[in-house]
Coordinates of C-alpha atoms and ligand atoms in Angstrom, one line a residue:
X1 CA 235.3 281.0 211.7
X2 CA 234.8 280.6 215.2
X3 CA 236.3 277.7 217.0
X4 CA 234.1 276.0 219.6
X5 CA 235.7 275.0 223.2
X6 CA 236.6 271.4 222.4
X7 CA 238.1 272.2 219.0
X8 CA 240.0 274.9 220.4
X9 CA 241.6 272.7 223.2
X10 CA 242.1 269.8 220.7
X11 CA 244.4 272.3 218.3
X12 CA 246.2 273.1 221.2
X13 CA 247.4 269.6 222.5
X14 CA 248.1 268.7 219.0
X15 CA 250.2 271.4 218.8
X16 CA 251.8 271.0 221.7
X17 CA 252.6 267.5 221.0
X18 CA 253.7 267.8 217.8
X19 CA 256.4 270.7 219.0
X20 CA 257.5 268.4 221.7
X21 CA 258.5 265.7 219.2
X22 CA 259.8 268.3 217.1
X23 CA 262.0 269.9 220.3
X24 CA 263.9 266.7 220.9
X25 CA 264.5 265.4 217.3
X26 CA 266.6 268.7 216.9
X27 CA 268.3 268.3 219.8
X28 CA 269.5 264.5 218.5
X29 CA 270.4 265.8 215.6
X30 CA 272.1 269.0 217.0
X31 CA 274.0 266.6 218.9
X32 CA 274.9 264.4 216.2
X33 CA 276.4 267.2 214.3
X34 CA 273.8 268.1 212.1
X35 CA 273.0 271.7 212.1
X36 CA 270.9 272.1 209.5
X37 CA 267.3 273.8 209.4
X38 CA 265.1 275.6 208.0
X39 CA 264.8 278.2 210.6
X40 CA 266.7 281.3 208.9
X41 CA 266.1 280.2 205.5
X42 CA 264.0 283.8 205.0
X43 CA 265.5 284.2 201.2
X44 CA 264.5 281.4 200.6
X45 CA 260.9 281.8 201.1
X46 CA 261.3 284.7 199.0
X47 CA 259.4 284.8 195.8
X48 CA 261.9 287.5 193.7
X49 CA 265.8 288.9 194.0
X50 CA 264.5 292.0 194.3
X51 CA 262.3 291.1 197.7
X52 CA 265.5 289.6 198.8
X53 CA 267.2 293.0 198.3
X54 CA 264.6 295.0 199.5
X55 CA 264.6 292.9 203.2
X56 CA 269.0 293.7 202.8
X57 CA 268.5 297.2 202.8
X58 CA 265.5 298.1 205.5
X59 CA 267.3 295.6 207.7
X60 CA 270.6 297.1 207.3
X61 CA 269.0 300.8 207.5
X62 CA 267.0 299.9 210.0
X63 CA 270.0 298.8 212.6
X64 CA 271.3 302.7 211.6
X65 CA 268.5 304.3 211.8
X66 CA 266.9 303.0 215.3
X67 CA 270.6 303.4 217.0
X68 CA 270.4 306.7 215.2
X69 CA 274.4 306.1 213.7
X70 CA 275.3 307.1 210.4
X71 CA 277.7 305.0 207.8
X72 CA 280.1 307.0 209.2
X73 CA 279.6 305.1 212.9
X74 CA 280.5 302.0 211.1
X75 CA 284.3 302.4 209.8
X76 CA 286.6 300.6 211.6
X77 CA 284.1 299.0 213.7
X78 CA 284.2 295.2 214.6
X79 CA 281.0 294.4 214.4
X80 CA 279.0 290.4 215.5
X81 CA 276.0 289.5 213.7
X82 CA 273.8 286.7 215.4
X83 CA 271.8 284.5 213.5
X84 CA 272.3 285.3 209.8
X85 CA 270.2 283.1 208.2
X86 CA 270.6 282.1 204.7
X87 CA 272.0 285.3 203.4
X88 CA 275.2 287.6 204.3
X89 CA 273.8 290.9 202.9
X90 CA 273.6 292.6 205.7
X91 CA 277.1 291.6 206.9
X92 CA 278.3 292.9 203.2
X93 CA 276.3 296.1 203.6
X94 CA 278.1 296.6 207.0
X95 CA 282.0 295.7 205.3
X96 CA 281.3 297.9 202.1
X97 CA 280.2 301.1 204.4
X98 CA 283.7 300.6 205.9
X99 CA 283.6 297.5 209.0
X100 CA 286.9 296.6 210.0
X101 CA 285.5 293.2 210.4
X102 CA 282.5 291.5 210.5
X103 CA 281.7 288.5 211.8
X104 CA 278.1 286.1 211.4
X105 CA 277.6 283.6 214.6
X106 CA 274.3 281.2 214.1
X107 CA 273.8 278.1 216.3
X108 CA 272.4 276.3 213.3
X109 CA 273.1 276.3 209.1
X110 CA 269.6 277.4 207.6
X111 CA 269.4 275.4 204.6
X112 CA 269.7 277.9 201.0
X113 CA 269.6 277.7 197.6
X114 CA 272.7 278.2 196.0
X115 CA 271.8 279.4 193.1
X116 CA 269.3 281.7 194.4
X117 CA 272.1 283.0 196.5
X118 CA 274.4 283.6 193.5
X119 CA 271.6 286.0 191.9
X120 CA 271.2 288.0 195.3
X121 CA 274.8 288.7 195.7
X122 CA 275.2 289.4 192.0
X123 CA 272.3 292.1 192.3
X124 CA 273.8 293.8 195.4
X125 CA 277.1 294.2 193.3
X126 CA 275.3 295.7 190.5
X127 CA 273.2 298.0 192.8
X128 CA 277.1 300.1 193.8
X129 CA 279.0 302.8 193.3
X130 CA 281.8 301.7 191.0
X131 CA 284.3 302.3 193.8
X132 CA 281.9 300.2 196.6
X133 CA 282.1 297.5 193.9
X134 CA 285.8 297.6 194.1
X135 CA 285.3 297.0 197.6
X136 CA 283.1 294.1 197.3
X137 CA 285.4 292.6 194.9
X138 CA 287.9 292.6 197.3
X139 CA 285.7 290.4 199.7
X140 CA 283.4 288.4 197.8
X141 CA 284.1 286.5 194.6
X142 CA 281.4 285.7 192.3
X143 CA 282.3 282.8 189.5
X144 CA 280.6 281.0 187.0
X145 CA 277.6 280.9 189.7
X146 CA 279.4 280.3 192.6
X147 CA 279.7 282.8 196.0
X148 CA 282.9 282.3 197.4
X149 CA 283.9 284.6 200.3
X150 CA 287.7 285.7 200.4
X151 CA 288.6 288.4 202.7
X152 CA 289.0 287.6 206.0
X153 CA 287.5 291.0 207.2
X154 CA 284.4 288.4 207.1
X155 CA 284.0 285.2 209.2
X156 CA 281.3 282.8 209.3
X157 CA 280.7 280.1 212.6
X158 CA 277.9 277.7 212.8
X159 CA 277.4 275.1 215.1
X160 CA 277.6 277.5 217.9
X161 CA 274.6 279.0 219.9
X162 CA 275.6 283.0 220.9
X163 CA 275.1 281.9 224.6
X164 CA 278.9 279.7 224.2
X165 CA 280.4 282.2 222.0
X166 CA 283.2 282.5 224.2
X167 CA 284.3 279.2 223.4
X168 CA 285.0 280.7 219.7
X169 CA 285.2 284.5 219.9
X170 CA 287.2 287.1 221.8
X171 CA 286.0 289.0 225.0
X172 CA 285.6 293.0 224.5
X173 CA 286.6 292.5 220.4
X174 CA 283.2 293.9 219.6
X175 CA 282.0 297.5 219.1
X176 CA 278.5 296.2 218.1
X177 CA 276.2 293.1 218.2
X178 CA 273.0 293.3 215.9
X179 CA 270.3 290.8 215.3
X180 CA 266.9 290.4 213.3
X181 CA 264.6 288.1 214.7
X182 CA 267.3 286.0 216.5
X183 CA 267.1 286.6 220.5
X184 CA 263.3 285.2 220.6
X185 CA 264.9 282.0 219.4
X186 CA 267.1 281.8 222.3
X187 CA 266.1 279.6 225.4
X188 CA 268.8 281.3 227.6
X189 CA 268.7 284.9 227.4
X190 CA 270.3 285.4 231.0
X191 CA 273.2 283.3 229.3
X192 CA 273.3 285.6 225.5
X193 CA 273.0 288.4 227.2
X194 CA 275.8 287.9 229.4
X195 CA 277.9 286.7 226.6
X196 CA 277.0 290.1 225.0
X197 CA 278.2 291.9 227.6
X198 CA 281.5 290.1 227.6
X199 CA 281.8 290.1 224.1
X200 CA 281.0 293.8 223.5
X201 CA 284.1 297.2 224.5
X202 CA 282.9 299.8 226.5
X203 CA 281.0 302.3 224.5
X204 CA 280.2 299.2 222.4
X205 CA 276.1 299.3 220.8
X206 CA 273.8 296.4 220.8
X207 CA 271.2 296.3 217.6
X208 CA 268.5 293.9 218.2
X209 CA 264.7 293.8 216.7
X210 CA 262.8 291.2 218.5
X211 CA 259.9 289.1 217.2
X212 CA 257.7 289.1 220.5
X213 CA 254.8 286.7 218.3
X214 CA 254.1 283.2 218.7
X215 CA 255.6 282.5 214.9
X216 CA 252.6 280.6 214.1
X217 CA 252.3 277.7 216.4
X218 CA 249.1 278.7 217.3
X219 CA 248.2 281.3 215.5
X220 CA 248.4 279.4 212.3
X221 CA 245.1 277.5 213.2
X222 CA 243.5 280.7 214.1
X223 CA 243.9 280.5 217.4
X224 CA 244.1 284.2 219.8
X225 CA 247.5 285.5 219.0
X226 CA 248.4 285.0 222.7
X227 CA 247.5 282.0 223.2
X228 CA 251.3 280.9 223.5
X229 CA 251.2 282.4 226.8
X230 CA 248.1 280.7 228.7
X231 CA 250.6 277.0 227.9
X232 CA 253.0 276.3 231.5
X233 CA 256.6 276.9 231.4
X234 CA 257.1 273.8 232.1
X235 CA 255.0 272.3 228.9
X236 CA 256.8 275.4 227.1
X237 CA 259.9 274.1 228.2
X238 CA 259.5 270.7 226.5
X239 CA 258.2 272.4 223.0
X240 CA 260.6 274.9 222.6
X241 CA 264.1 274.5 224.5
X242 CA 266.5 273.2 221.5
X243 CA 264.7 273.8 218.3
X244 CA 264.4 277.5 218.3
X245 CA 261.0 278.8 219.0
X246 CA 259.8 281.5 220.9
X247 CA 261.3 281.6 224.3
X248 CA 257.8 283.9 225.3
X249 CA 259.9 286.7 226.9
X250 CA 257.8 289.9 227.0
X251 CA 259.3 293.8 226.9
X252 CA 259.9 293.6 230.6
X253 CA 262.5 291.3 230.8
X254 CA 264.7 293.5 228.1
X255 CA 264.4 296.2 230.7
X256 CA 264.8 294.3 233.7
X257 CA 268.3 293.1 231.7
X258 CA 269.2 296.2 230.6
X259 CA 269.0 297.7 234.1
X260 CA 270.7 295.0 235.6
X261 CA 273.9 295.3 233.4
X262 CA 274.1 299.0 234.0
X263 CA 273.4 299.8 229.7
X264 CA 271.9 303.0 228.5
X265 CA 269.0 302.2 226.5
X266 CA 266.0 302.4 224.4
X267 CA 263.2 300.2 223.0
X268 CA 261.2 301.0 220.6
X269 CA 258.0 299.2 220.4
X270 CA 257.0 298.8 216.4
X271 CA 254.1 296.8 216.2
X272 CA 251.4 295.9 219.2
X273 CA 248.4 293.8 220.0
X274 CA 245.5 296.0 221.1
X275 CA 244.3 296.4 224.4
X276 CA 241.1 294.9 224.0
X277 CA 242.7 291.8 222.3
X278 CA 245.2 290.8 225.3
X279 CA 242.0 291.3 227.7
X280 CA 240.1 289.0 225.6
X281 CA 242.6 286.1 226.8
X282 CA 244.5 287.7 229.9
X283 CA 242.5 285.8 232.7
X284 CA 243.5 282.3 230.6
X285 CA 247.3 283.0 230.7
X286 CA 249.7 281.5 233.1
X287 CA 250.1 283.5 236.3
X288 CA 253.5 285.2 235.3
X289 CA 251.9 286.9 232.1
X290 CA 248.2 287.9 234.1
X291 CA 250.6 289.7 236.6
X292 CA 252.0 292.3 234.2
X293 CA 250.9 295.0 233.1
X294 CA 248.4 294.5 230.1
X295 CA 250.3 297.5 227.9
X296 CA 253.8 295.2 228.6
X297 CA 251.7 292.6 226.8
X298 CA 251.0 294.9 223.5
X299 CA 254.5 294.8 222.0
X300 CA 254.5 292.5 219.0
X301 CA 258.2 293.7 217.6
X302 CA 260.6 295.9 219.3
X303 CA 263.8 297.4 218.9
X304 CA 266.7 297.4 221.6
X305 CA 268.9 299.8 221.5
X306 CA 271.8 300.0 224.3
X307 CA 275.1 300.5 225.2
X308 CA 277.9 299.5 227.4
X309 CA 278.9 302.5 230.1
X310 CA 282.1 302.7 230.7
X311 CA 283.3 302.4 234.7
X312 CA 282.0 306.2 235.5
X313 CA 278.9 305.4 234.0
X314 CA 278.8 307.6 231.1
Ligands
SAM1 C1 264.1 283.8 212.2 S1 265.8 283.5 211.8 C2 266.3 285.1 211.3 C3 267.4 285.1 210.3 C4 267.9 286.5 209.8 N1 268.4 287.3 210.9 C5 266.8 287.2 209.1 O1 266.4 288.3 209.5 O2 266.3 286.7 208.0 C6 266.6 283.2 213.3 C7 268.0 282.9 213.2 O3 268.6 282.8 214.5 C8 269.5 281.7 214.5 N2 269.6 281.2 215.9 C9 268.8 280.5 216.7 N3 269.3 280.3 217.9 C10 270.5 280.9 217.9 C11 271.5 281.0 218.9 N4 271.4 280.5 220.1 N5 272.7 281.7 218.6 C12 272.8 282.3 217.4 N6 271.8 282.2 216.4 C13 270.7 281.5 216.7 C14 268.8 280.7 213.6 O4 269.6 279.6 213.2 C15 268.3 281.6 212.5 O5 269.4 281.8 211.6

């Protein structure tokens, strides 16, 4: 159905407002030392184990398969992974195919069902060689229902945002940082990314798929998918600076980053808006995003892939 002109801009202030309250009850709580949400909490929303373990796997082959590594890459490797969400599968994946040490950083706790949890785990295990199960038996213990983690090969911090990592993790102790739908979360890229860099050895990888969308806060109501971008920064700002939502940066600004901090890299654009859909809106977006180009507009998901020269640039 299409929405008229007053309905439209009606949706649009009631979404914005509603985000604004939103923004700054997670920041008092954040504050107050509650951490919990229900950002992250994808396993949850899951309807079967096996959907759970099916999301494991592509997003663990998919880190090894856009940096083009092999299992082989991983041994020995310390490896950081932001924004875990409910579930550690991917970090298990990483420590059965032979991590040194893995460890899972997420600003908040994404609330999980325990049981639920107990039932993906156990399915992982069964899905192993019986030597790989030796392995995960050495880091995770599964009892009468309950997960407990026991190797310290695994480590997991809440409470702290990847942009003050420092504050809890070692400079240069990482050979690679991966993420799934974290960074568009993050006001403060210049800040994470920096962090990265300090975090990550030379010759050290970064793994990151990116969610460019607006994750439904307009597009829910049927609103253009880029409508996100015709709201100012400043309004942005005030909907979207603590609780998580999309910070609105576009392809360019991985590049720009990249370039800046000297990495060699790649991104791999996996799903786009048309052309004719961004023209549609581009006259109605704010000045920054009707500047660039309308193809740096298509990307809906992308993959960076980059790594840390060493001091000869190699
Ligand atoms: C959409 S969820 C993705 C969860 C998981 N990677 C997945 O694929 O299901 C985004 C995650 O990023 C986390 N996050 C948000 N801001 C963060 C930050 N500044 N530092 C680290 N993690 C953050 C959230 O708490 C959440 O767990």
């Amino acid at each position: 159905m299409k929405l008229s002109g007053f309905s439209k801009y009606f949706l649009i202030w009631a979404k914005i407002i509603y985000y604004i309250l939103g923004n700054y009850k997670t920041n008092i709580l954040f504050k107050l030392g509650y951490f919990k949400t229900n950002n992250g909490s994808t396993h949850f929303r899951f309807n079967s184990i096996s959907d759970s373990l099916k999301y494991i796997n592509q997003v663990f082959d998919d880190y090894l398969s856009f940096a083009e590594i092999s299992v082989k890459d991983i041994k020995g490797k310390n490896i950081l992974e932001l924004g875990p969400g409910d579930n550690f599968g991917v970090a298990l994946k990483f420590l059965i195919a032979g991590a040194n040490k893995i460890v899972c950083l997420d600003k908040f706790y994404s609330n999980r069902d325990v049981s639920q949890q107990y039932q993906i785990y156990k399915a992982i295990r069964d899905e192993l060689l019986p030597e790989e199960k030796i392995n995960f038996d050495n880091i995770v213990k599964l009892d009468s229902q309950a997960v407990e983690f026991i190797s310290d090969k695994f480590e997991y911090i809440y409470g702290t945002g990847i942009e003050n990592a420092l504050n809890v993790l070692s400079p240069t102790f990482f050979d690679m940082i991966v993420s799934r739908a974290v960074l568009e979360h993050i006001p403060d890229l210049d800040a994470t990314f920096d962090t990265m860099d300090k975090l990550l050895c030379t010759d050290g990888y970064m793994i990151h798929n990116v969610d460019l969308k607006d994750h439904g806060i307009f597009t829910s109501k049927g609103l253009h998918p880029l409508t996100f971008l015709s709201v100012s920064e400043k309004i942005w700002k005030l909907m979207t600076s603590y609780n998580g939502k999309p910070n609105r940066m576009r392809i360019d600004y991985y590049r720009r980053k990249m370039e800046e901090l000297n990495y060699k890299y790649r991104i791999k654009t996996i799903h786009i808006t048309t052309l004719p859909v961004i023209e549609e809106i581009k006259p109605q977006l704010q000045s920054q995003f009707r500047k660039m180009l309308s193809e740096d507009l298509m990307p809906e998901t992308i993959f960076l892939i980059a790594k840390k020269r060493n001091k000869n640039n190699s």
